[in-house]
Amino acid sequence: MKNFIVRTHSPSKALLLIIVLSFFAQDLICGVTDKKFNQINLIIGNKANSVERKIANLLSERILEKSDVQISISSDGKKNTEDTGSLNILLGLSKGHKEIEDNFMKLKIPELTQLAPGPEGFLLQWTKPGELMLAGIDNRACLYAVGELLRQMQFESNAVVIPANLHVRTAPAFEIRGTQFGQSHVALRKSGVRKWTEEETQRVILNYALAGANTFSCSSGEDFDFIKSFDLMTQGGFGANTASEVTRPEWAASESIGRLGYVCLSVPAAREYMLQKCDEKFKDSPTFDFVKFHGGDGGGCECDLCKPYGLTFISLVEEMAAIIHKYHPETKIYFTNQKFNNEDDQAIFSYLQEKPRNWLWAWGYGPGSDAASWQPGHRQNHRMDLFRYPGYGPYGLYPREILHQLPPQQKIIYYNEITHWKYAQHAYIQMYPRPDKNGDHPPHWSHDIYERQPDQYLTMVYDRLTFYAWPRNYFRVFHDLMPYGIGDITHSSGHHDHFNQWMWQRLLWAPRTPLPEVVKEYCQTWFGREAAPAMAEAIFQLEENLEEIPGKPLPEKEGILRYYQLVKEAGQKMPVHLMKDNWLWRMYMQKAALDRYVQLAVSAQLKIQHDIEDRVEKMLSGNISNQQIQSLLQVLDDIYAEDAAMQSLREEAQILADESNRIFGVKNDGLASLLHDFIGLGWMKRQLERAIKAKGSTKTELLKMITDYEYAGEGGFYDNFGTANPCPNAVFGYPYDHGQPYVAEMLSNANRHSQKTMHYTQDEAQGVTLMYDNLDPEGIYKIRFTLVRPWFQERYATRMNQKSQSIYANGISLAEDLEIPMQMSDFFTFDIPRKIIKDGTLKIEFKKAKDVATGDRVAIEQWRNSGGWGTIVSEAWLIRVK
């Protein structure tokens, strides 16, 4: 066995690396007795059903994709027992395949039952030299046995290698293990990938099924038929008030962020329309195993007639369930409480507790369902009574409460969102969350999940639906949530979340598997054993690279280059026959090249910034001339210039993207979004242009801001508003929550990062407030603010009338209805009257415009939920003039 030497300055990293390497070291020990075969005979039972035959064909196809072994499929019991390079695989149901039944009897193998190993369970073991048995308790179990064998196999160019000690008897831990599938709109529109063929879509379905999935969200049609042909389960869906085809304004729902396409269920005609629509949909539909009624993320109605909407919703769903059961009596019905508030949930609890509701199978828990976390989706209030003791909170607090409230005939089924890396249920949020409509904030002990921020530079390049992997965070989320449910049909918006979804299926099968082992298995399955150690380390490194690390900006992250080197190393170790069509490695390598490109681009722009700062500082200590300033502006003319290394990385990513698109219709969206003013050199350019026109002390002051931006002078104070930023003088207000996924147009890239982060208030009477103490009563002060307001997308802009705010100092007006610039920030400076600070204190308070956040309750709630602001400020300098 080889010796492994671990060198790292981080004890936690060293421990993780040792654990990862220990798993791979086991392969070196066990590999001595592995068995190699260049010919395989798949033997199915004489009475094998269509599913068993399809599974046998699938196994043959998957092996031949990676190795040129000879494979035959037979059902007549003929075996090759003489050739030592030949492998006989008995594949089929444990009851019904004569040779499998004989083996169970001769070898005294305990029969497969509903308890040992359990439903959907299988046995995979050697029965004699050259004979391997894959026995399933049911059809799906045979498919899962094939998945396990494929993970255990090593593929050589013309042979397969199988561990000699292979013996797996197992069944899944969770009843429901599913996901969605397809290509995302970002991949198709922004990345420009080709559309999948029908066969490629089916391949994705089978990839997850081989990992352990048994349920897929789909509509009727070819996908449905294909899924059922492997005896897998299907989930359909119906929006109880979703009706984009309806244009009657009197039917329109008051949806939480004002989106159209939903009807108010308290309008009798609209309610009857939805019942008829449900009947029309399901009377001719195939029989889904499950039907989900979604209640949020665009659904629901906030109007007073529907309150509590939970009761309005669940009573209608009961009628719709009766319609479905009229045509499909075996279909199981569940709903999700996305975006429902406490009153809605309690109404549903009471409704279910009132009498047995046997029509309902489960309570679905998806994005926006959690009454104990402030995640995007804007649940409007929270169960503060659950926070007294953290337990395993916050994620697990509300599922535990739901399970406590549910009658025994209902269960919890999850609809976890692990497809977006930012602005999502368990992802990075954009800013520390605003208080809910009751003024409640998360408890102090859960701050860590809200202060996780995406790297401020990488987030400018990559869409919400971008290629990424999060082993540590999602492993934690899984184990916090899943003890309370019977399974999960995860939300997936594309194929960029490949690792996350695959890991989820493996954990649903065996939740106690250590994380390093899960990652190891993934890497061995998709990249081969030679490349697996480097890829495993790379995946852990990728997760670390994506997060904003205080004190370590992107140019200083050694992990960016390390990730690039690891994926490159893995590619060099992959055998040619595994690398040939490996689209997934190409996706990881694209990510590596693009992240490294961004790192070099940011470093180049920072060098420009530092060079200009140095030259301005020299200018300030000597003579200031417009000719010198003009020469600095010329430096800023081309901030997107590539050096040879950047050009090489971009070209490498493009070649990889073309290959991955050709192989499997995937590529990284970052290629379409590389050109950015990453650090906000635009404000510096504007500052220099203003300095050329200015004279005297004004010119000097403009230039001094370039050399020492945050300095407020002796006796002064600087506040940088936003999540986890230093703003010690802020006493009221909170980081700005855009109320919607952040898009590049909201704020200009020409802003510095500090100018793009801000505090705000909503419809409260009090605006953002600053408090200064211990000022010199005889001193003369001025205050400077950075102000900017976001641009809103068209669907939100109609209700966003806020453009201005007023500013007061100890009750004295500094500005009335001051218009705030949109997208590009600017500075606003005011003198502080000396007479108002005689007691050494200064209170700065912003006031919202009088016509902002007015109207009825629903209009105000929609305004708040979609990012409405009453007052807003990015930075403040209190400067002592003398």
Coordinates of C-alpha atoms in Angstrom, one line a residue, residues 315-739:
S315 CA -61.2 22.6 0.7
L316 CA -61.0 23.0 -3.1
V317 CA -58.2 20.5 -3.3
E318 CA -60.4 18.0 -1.6
E319 CA -63.1 18.4 -4.3
M320 CA -60.4 18.2 -7.0
A321 CA -59.1 15.0 -5.4
A322 CA -62.5 13.5 -5.7
I323 CA -62.5 14.3 -9.4
I324 CA -59.1 12.7 -9.9
H325 CA -60.1 9.6 -7.8
K326 CA -63.3 9.3 -10.0
Y327 CA -61.0 8.5 -12.9
H328 CA -57.9 7.3 -11.1
P329 CA -58.8 5.8 -7.7
E330 CA -55.2 4.6 -6.9
T331 CA -53.6 8.0 -7.4
K332 CA -52.1 9.5 -4.2
I333 CA -52.8 13.2 -3.6
Y334 CA -50.6 15.7 -1.8
F335 CA -50.2 19.4 -1.7
T336 CA -47.4 21.9 -0.9
N337 CA -47.8 24.9 1.4
Q338 CA -45.3 27.1 -0.4
K339 CA -45.6 30.8 0.6
F340 CA -48.5 30.1 3.0
N341 CA -48.4 32.0 6.2
N342 CA -49.0 30.8 9.8
E343 CA -52.7 31.4 9.6
D344 CA -53.0 29.4 6.3
D345 CA -51.0 26.5 7.8
Q346 CA -53.0 26.5 11.0
A347 CA -56.3 26.5 9.0
I348 CA -55.1 23.4 7.1
F349 CA -54.0 21.7 10.3
S350 CA -57.5 22.3 11.8
Y351 CA -59.2 21.1 8.6
L352 CA -57.2 17.8 8.6
Q353 CA -57.7 17.3 12.4
E354 CA -61.5 17.9 12.1
K355 CA -62.2 14.4 10.7
P356 CA -60.2 11.7 8.8
R357 CA -59.3 13.0 5.3
N358 CA -58.4 9.7 3.7
W359 CA -58.3 11.3 0.3
L360 CA -55.0 13.1 1.2
W361 CA -51.8 11.1 1.2
A362 CA -49.2 13.7 2.3
W363 CA -48.3 17.2 3.2
G364 CA -45.7 18.4 0.6
Y365 CA -42.8 20.6 1.9
G366 CA -41.1 22.8 -0.8
P367 CA -39.5 26.2 -1.4
G368 CA -41.1 28.8 0.8
S369 CA -42.8 26.2 3.0
D370 CA -40.6 26.7 6.1
A371 CA -42.1 28.8 8.9
A372 CA -38.7 28.7 10.7
S373 CA -36.4 30.1 8.1
W374 CA -36.3 33.4 6.1
Q375 CA -35.5 32.0 2.7
P376 CA -36.5 33.5 -0.7
G377 CA -40.1 33.0 -1.4
H378 CA -41.1 35.5 1.2
R379 CA -43.2 33.7 3.6
Q380 CA -44.9 36.6 5.4
N381 CA -44.7 35.5 9.0
H382 CA -42.9 32.8 11.0
R383 CA -43.5 30.5 13.9
M384 CA -41.4 32.3 16.5
D385 CA -42.7 30.0 19.2
L386 CA -40.5 27.2 17.8
F387 CA -37.3 29.0 18.3
R388 CA -36.9 28.8 22.1
Y389 CA -34.5 25.9 21.9
P390 CA -32.5 25.4 18.7
G391 CA -32.5 21.6 18.6
Y392 CA -31.4 20.7 15.1
G393 CA -32.8 23.9 13.7
P394 CA -33.6 25.9 11.9
Y395 CA -34.2 23.6 9.0
G396 CA -35.7 20.8 11.0
L397 CA -37.9 22.8 13.3
Y398 CA -41.0 23.2 11.1
P399 CA -41.1 19.7 9.6
R400 CA -41.1 18.4 13.2
E401 CA -44.0 20.7 14.0
I402 CA -45.9 19.7 10.8
L403 CA -45.5 16.0 11.7
H404 CA -46.7 16.7 15.2
Q405 CA -49.8 18.4 13.9
L406 CA -50.7 16.0 11.1
P407 CA -53.2 13.2 11.7
P408 CA -51.7 9.7 11.5
Q409 CA -53.0 9.0 8.0
Q410 CA -50.9 11.8 6.4
K411 CA -47.1 11.9 6.0
I412 CA -44.5 14.6 4.9
I413 CA -43.1 14.3 1.4
Y414 CA -40.4 16.8 0.5
Y415 CA -39.9 18.9 -2.6
N416 CA -36.5 20.2 -1.8
E417 CA -34.9 22.9 -4.0
I418 CA -31.2 22.0 -4.7
T419 CA -31.0 23.3 -8.2
H420 CA -30.1 27.0 -7.7
W421 CA -26.9 28.2 -6.1
K422 CA -28.3 31.6 -5.1
Y423 CA -31.6 33.1 -4.2
A424 CA -33.3 29.8 -3.3
Q425 CA -34.5 27.6 -0.5
H426 CA -31.2 26.3 0.7
A427 CA -28.8 28.4 -1.4
Y428 CA -26.9 31.6 -1.0
I429 CA -29.3 34.4 -0.3
Q430 CA -28.7 37.9 -1.7
M431 CA -28.8 39.8 1.5
Y432 CA -29.5 39.1 5.2
P433 CA -33.3 38.7 5.3
R434 CA -35.6 41.6 6.0
P435 CA -38.0 41.3 8.9
D436 CA -41.3 39.6 8.1
K437 CA -44.5 41.6 8.2
N438 CA -44.6 41.1 12.0
G439 CA -41.2 42.7 12.3
D440 CA -39.6 39.3 13.3
H441 CA -36.0 38.4 12.4
P442 CA -34.2 35.1 12.5
P443 CA -32.8 34.1 16.0
H444 CA -29.1 34.8 16.5
W445 CA -28.1 31.1 16.5
S446 CA -29.1 30.7 12.9
H447 CA -27.2 33.6 11.4
D448 CA -24.7 31.4 9.6
I449 CA -27.2 30.2 7.0
Y450 CA -28.1 33.8 6.1
E451 CA -24.6 35.3 6.1
R452 CA -23.4 32.8 3.5
Q453 CA -23.0 34.9 0.4
P454 CA -21.9 34.0 -3.1
D455 CA -18.5 35.2 -4.2
Q456 CA -19.1 38.8 -5.2
Y457 CA -17.2 38.4 -8.6
L458 CA -18.3 34.9 -9.6
T459 CA -22.0 35.9 -9.0
M460 CA -21.7 38.5 -11.7
V461 CA -20.8 35.9 -14.3
Y462 CA -23.0 32.9 -13.5
D463 CA -26.8 32.6 -13.6
R464 CA -29.0 31.1 -10.9
L465 CA -29.1 28.0 -13.0
T466 CA -25.4 27.4 -13.4
F467 CA -23.3 24.3 -13.1
Y468 CA -22.1 23.7 -9.5
A469 CA -21.8 21.1 -6.8
W470 CA -22.4 21.5 -3.0
P471 CA -21.5 18.4 -1.1
R472 CA -21.1 19.8 2.4
N473 CA -24.1 22.2 2.5
Y474 CA -26.6 19.8 1.0
F475 CA -25.4 16.9 3.1
R476 CA -26.2 19.1 6.1
V477 CA -29.6 20.1 4.7
F478 CA -30.5 16.5 3.9
H479 CA -29.8 15.3 7.4
D480 CA -31.6 18.2 9.1
L481 CA -34.8 17.7 7.1
M482 CA -35.2 14.1 6.0
P483 CA -35.8 12.4 9.4
Y484 CA -39.3 13.8 9.4
G485 CA -40.4 12.7 5.9
I486 CA -41.0 9.6 3.8
G487 CA -38.9 10.8 0.9
D488 CA -38.3 13.6 -1.6
I489 CA -39.2 14.5 -5.2
T490 CA -36.6 17.2 -5.6
H491 CA -37.0 20.4 -7.6
S492 CA -34.6 20.5 -10.6
S493 CA -34.6 23.3 -13.2
G494 CA -32.1 21.7 -15.6
H495 CA -29.1 19.5 -15.6
H496 CA -26.6 21.9 -14.1
D497 CA -27.3 20.4 -10.6
H498 CA -26.1 16.9 -11.6
F499 CA -24.0 16.2 -8.5
N500 CA -26.6 17.6 -6.1
Q501 CA -29.4 15.5 -7.5
W502 CA -27.3 12.3 -7.8
M503 CA -26.1 12.7 -4.2
W504 CA -29.7 13.2 -3.0
Q505 CA -30.8 9.9 -4.6
R506 CA -27.9 8.0 -3.1
L507 CA -28.6 9.5 0.3
L508 CA -32.3 8.6 0.0
W509 CA -31.2 5.1 -0.5
A510 CA -28.6 5.0 2.3
P511 CA -28.6 8.2 4.4
R512 CA -26.0 7.1 6.8
T513 CA -23.3 6.9 4.1
P514 CA -20.4 9.2 5.1
L515 CA -20.1 12.3 2.8
P516 CA -16.6 11.4 1.6
E517 CA -17.9 8.0 0.6
V518 CA -20.8 9.5 -1.3
V519 CA -18.4 11.8 -3.2
K520 CA -16.0 9.0 -3.9
E521 CA -18.7 6.8 -5.3
Y522 CA -19.9 9.6 -7.6
C523 CA -16.4 10.2 -8.9
Q524 CA -15.7 6.6 -9.5
T525 CA -19.0 6.2 -11.3
W526 CA -18.6 9.1 -13.6
F527 CA -14.9 9.5 -14.0
G528 CA -13.3 6.1 -13.3
R529 CA -11.2 4.9 -10.4
E530 CA -7.9 6.5 -11.7
A531 CA -9.4 10.0 -11.8
A532 CA -11.7 9.7 -8.8
P533 CA -9.4 10.9 -6.0
A534 CA -8.5 14.1 -7.8
M535 CA -12.2 14.7 -8.8
A536 CA -13.4 14.1 -5.3
E537 CA -11.0 16.7 -3.9
A538 CA -11.9 19.1 -6.7
I539 CA -15.7 18.9 -5.9
F540 CA -15.1 19.8 -2.3
Q541 CA -12.8 22.6 -3.4
L542 CA -15.4 23.9 -5.9
E543 CA -17.9 24.4 -3.1
E544 CA -15.4 26.4 -1.1
N545 CA -14.5 28.5 -4.1
L546 CA -18.1 29.6 -4.7
E547 CA -18.5 31.3 -1.3
E548 CA -17.5 34.9 -0.4
I549 CA -14.8 34.5 2.2
P550 CA -14.3 37.7 4.3
G551 CA -10.7 38.9 4.0
K552 CA -10.0 36.6 1.1
P553 CA -11.3 38.1 -2.2
L554 CA -11.3 36.0 -5.4
P555 CA -7.8 37.0 -6.5
E556 CA -6.4 35.6 -3.2
K557 CA -8.3 32.3 -3.4
E558 CA -5.7 29.7 -4.0
G559 CA -8.5 27.2 -4.4
I560 CA -9.4 28.5 -7.8
L561 CA -6.1 27.4 -9.3
R562 CA -6.1 24.3 -7.2
Y563 CA -9.6 23.3 -8.5
Y564 CA -8.3 23.9 -12.1
Q565 CA -5.3 21.7 -11.5
L566 CA -7.2 18.9 -9.9
V567 CA -9.8 18.6 -12.7
K568 CA -7.0 18.8 -15.3
E569 CA -5.1 16.1 -13.4
A570 CA -8.2 13.9 -13.3
G571 CA -8.7 14.3 -17.0
Q572 CA -5.1 13.2 -17.6
K573 CA -5.6 10.1 -15.5
M574 CA -8.8 9.0 -17.2
P575 CA -8.4 6.2 -19.8
V576 CA -9.0 7.3 -23.4
H577 CA -12.1 5.1 -23.6
L578 CA -13.7 6.8 -20.6
M579 CA -12.7 10.3 -21.6
K580 CA -13.9 10.1 -25.2
D581 CA -17.6 11.0 -24.5
N582 CA -17.4 12.2 -20.9
W583 CA -19.5 15.4 -21.1
L584 CA -19.5 15.7 -17.3
W585 CA -15.7 16.0 -16.9
R586 CA -15.9 18.6 -19.6
M587 CA -18.5 20.6 -17.6
Y588 CA -16.3 20.5 -14.5
M589 CA -13.3 21.6 -16.6
Q590 CA -15.3 24.4 -18.2
K591 CA -16.1 25.6 -14.7
A592 CA -12.4 25.5 -13.8
A593 CA -11.3 27.4 -16.8
L594 CA -14.0 30.1 -16.5
D595 CA -13.5 30.6 -12.7
R596 CA -9.7 31.0 -13.3
Y597 CA -10.5 33.4 -16.1
V598 CA -12.6 35.5 -13.8
Q599 CA -9.9 35.4 -11.2
L600 CA -7.3 36.8 -13.6
A601 CA -9.8 39.4 -15.0
V602 CA -10.5 40.7 -11.5
S603 CA -6.7 40.7 -10.7
A604 CA -6.0 42.7 -13.9
Q605 CA -8.7 45.2 -13.0
L606 CA -7.4 45.6 -9.5
K607 CA -4.0 46.2 -10.9
I608 CA -5.5 49.0 -13.0
Q609 CA -7.2 50.4 -9.9
H610 CA -4.0 50.3 -7.8
D611 CA -1.9 51.9 -10.5
I612 CA -4.3 54.7 -10.8
E613 CA -4.5 55.2 -7.0
D614 CA -0.7 55.3 -6.9
R615 CA -0.5 57.9 -9.7
V616 CA -3.2 60.0 -8.1
E617 CA -1.5 59.9 -4.8
K618 CA 1.7 61.2 -6.4
M619 CA -0.3 63.9 -8.2
L620 CA -1.8 65.0 -4.9
S621 CA 1.6 65.4 -3.3
G622 CA 2.8 67.5 -6.2
N623 CA 1.1 69.4 -9.0
I624 CA -2.4 68.4 -10.2
S625 CA -2.9 68.9 -13.9
N626 CA -5.7 68.0 -16.2
Q627 CA -3.2 66.5 -18.6
Q628 CA -2.2 63.9 -16.0
I629 CA -5.9 63.2 -15.2
Q630 CA -6.6 62.7 -18.9
S631 CA -3.8 60.1 -19.1
L632 CA -5.4 58.2 -16.3
L633 CA -8.7 58.2 -18.2
Q634 CA -7.0 56.6 -21.1
V635 CA -5.9 53.7 -18.9
L636 CA -9.5 53.0 -18.2
D637 CA -10.6 52.9 -21.8
D638 CA -10.0 49.1 -22.1
I639 CA -10.7 47.3 -18.8
Y640 CA -11.7 44.1 -20.6
A641 CA -8.3 43.5 -22.3
E642 CA -7.2 39.8 -22.1
D643 CA -3.6 38.7 -21.6
A644 CA -2.3 35.5 -23.1
A645 CA -3.3 33.4 -20.1
M646 CA -6.9 34.7 -20.1
Q647 CA -7.2 34.2 -23.8
S648 CA -6.0 30.6 -23.5
L649 CA -8.5 29.9 -20.7
R650 CA -11.4 31.3 -22.6
E651 CA -10.5 29.3 -25.7
E652 CA -10.1 26.2 -23.6
A653 CA -13.5 26.7 -22.1
Q654 CA -15.0 27.3 -25.6
I655 CA -13.5 24.1 -27.0
L656 CA -14.8 22.1 -24.0
A657 CA -18.2 23.7 -24.3
D658 CA -18.4 22.8 -28.0
E659 CA -17.5 19.2 -27.1
S660 CA -19.9 18.9 -24.2
N661 CA -22.7 20.4 -26.3
R662 CA -22.0 17.9 -29.1
I663 CA -21.8 15.0 -26.8
F664 CA -24.8 15.8 -24.6
G665 CA -26.3 19.2 -25.1
V666 CA -24.8 20.9 -22.1
K667 CA -22.3 23.8 -21.6
N668 CA -21.5 26.5 -19.1
D669 CA -23.6 29.7 -19.2
G670 CA -20.6 31.7 -18.0
L671 CA -19.1 31.8 -21.5
A672 CA -21.8 34.2 -22.5
S673 CA -21.2 36.6 -19.6
L674 CA -17.4 37.1 -19.1
L675 CA -17.2 40.9 -19.7
H676 CA -17.8 42.8 -16.6
D677 CA -16.5 45.8 -14.7
F678 CA -15.9 43.5 -11.8
I679 CA -14.7 46.1 -9.2
G680 CA -16.5 49.2 -10.3
L681 CA -13.8 51.1 -12.2
G682 CA -16.7 53.0 -13.8
W683 CA -17.2 55.2 -10.7
M684 CA -13.4 56.0 -10.8
K685 CA -13.7 57.1 -14.4
R686 CA -16.6 59.3 -13.5
Q687 CA -14.6 60.8 -10.6
L688 CA -11.7 61.6 -12.9
E689 CA -14.0 63.2 -15.5
R690 CA -15.5 65.4 -12.7
A691 CA -12.1 66.2 -11.4
I692 CA -11.0 67.6 -14.9
K693 CA -13.9 70.0 -14.7
A694 CA -13.6 70.9 -11.0
K695 CA -11.3 73.6 -9.5
G696 CA -9.4 74.1 -6.3
S697 CA -10.4 72.2 -3.2
T698 CA -13.2 70.4 -5.0
K699 CA -10.8 68.9 -7.5
T700 CA -8.5 67.8 -4.7
E701 CA -11.4 66.2 -2.7
L702 CA -12.6 64.3 -5.8
L703 CA -9.2 62.9 -6.3
K704 CA -8.7 62.1 -2.6
M705 CA -11.7 59.8 -2.7
I706 CA -9.8 57.7 -5.2
T707 CA -6.8 57.2 -3.1
D708 CA -8.5 56.5 0.2
Y709 CA -12.1 55.8 -0.5
E710 CA -13.4 54.9 3.0
Y711 CA -11.4 57.4 5.0
A712 CA -13.7 59.9 6.8
G713 CA -10.8 61.9 8.2
E714 CA -9.8 62.4 11.8
G715 CA -12.8 62.4 14.1
G716 CA -15.0 61.1 11.2
F717 CA -17.0 57.9 10.7
Y718 CA -17.7 55.6 7.7
D719 CA -20.6 53.1 7.4
N720 CA -20.8 50.5 4.6
F721 CA -24.3 49.2 4.6
G722 CA -25.3 45.6 3.6
T723 CA -25.0 42.1 4.9
A724 CA -22.1 41.6 7.4
N725 CA -20.6 45.0 6.4
P726 CA -19.2 47.4 9.0
C727 CA -21.9 49.9 9.7
P728 CA -21.6 50.6 13.5
N729 CA -23.7 53.7 13.4
A730 CA -26.8 52.1 11.9
V731 CA -29.6 51.7 14.5
F732 CA -32.5 51.0 12.2
G733 CA -32.8 49.4 8.8
Y734 CA -31.6 46.1 7.3
P735 CA -29.8 44.9 4.2
Y736 CA -31.7 45.3 1.0
D737 CA -33.6 42.2 -0.2
H738 CA -34.3 42.7 -3.9
G739 CA -37.5 40.7 -3.5

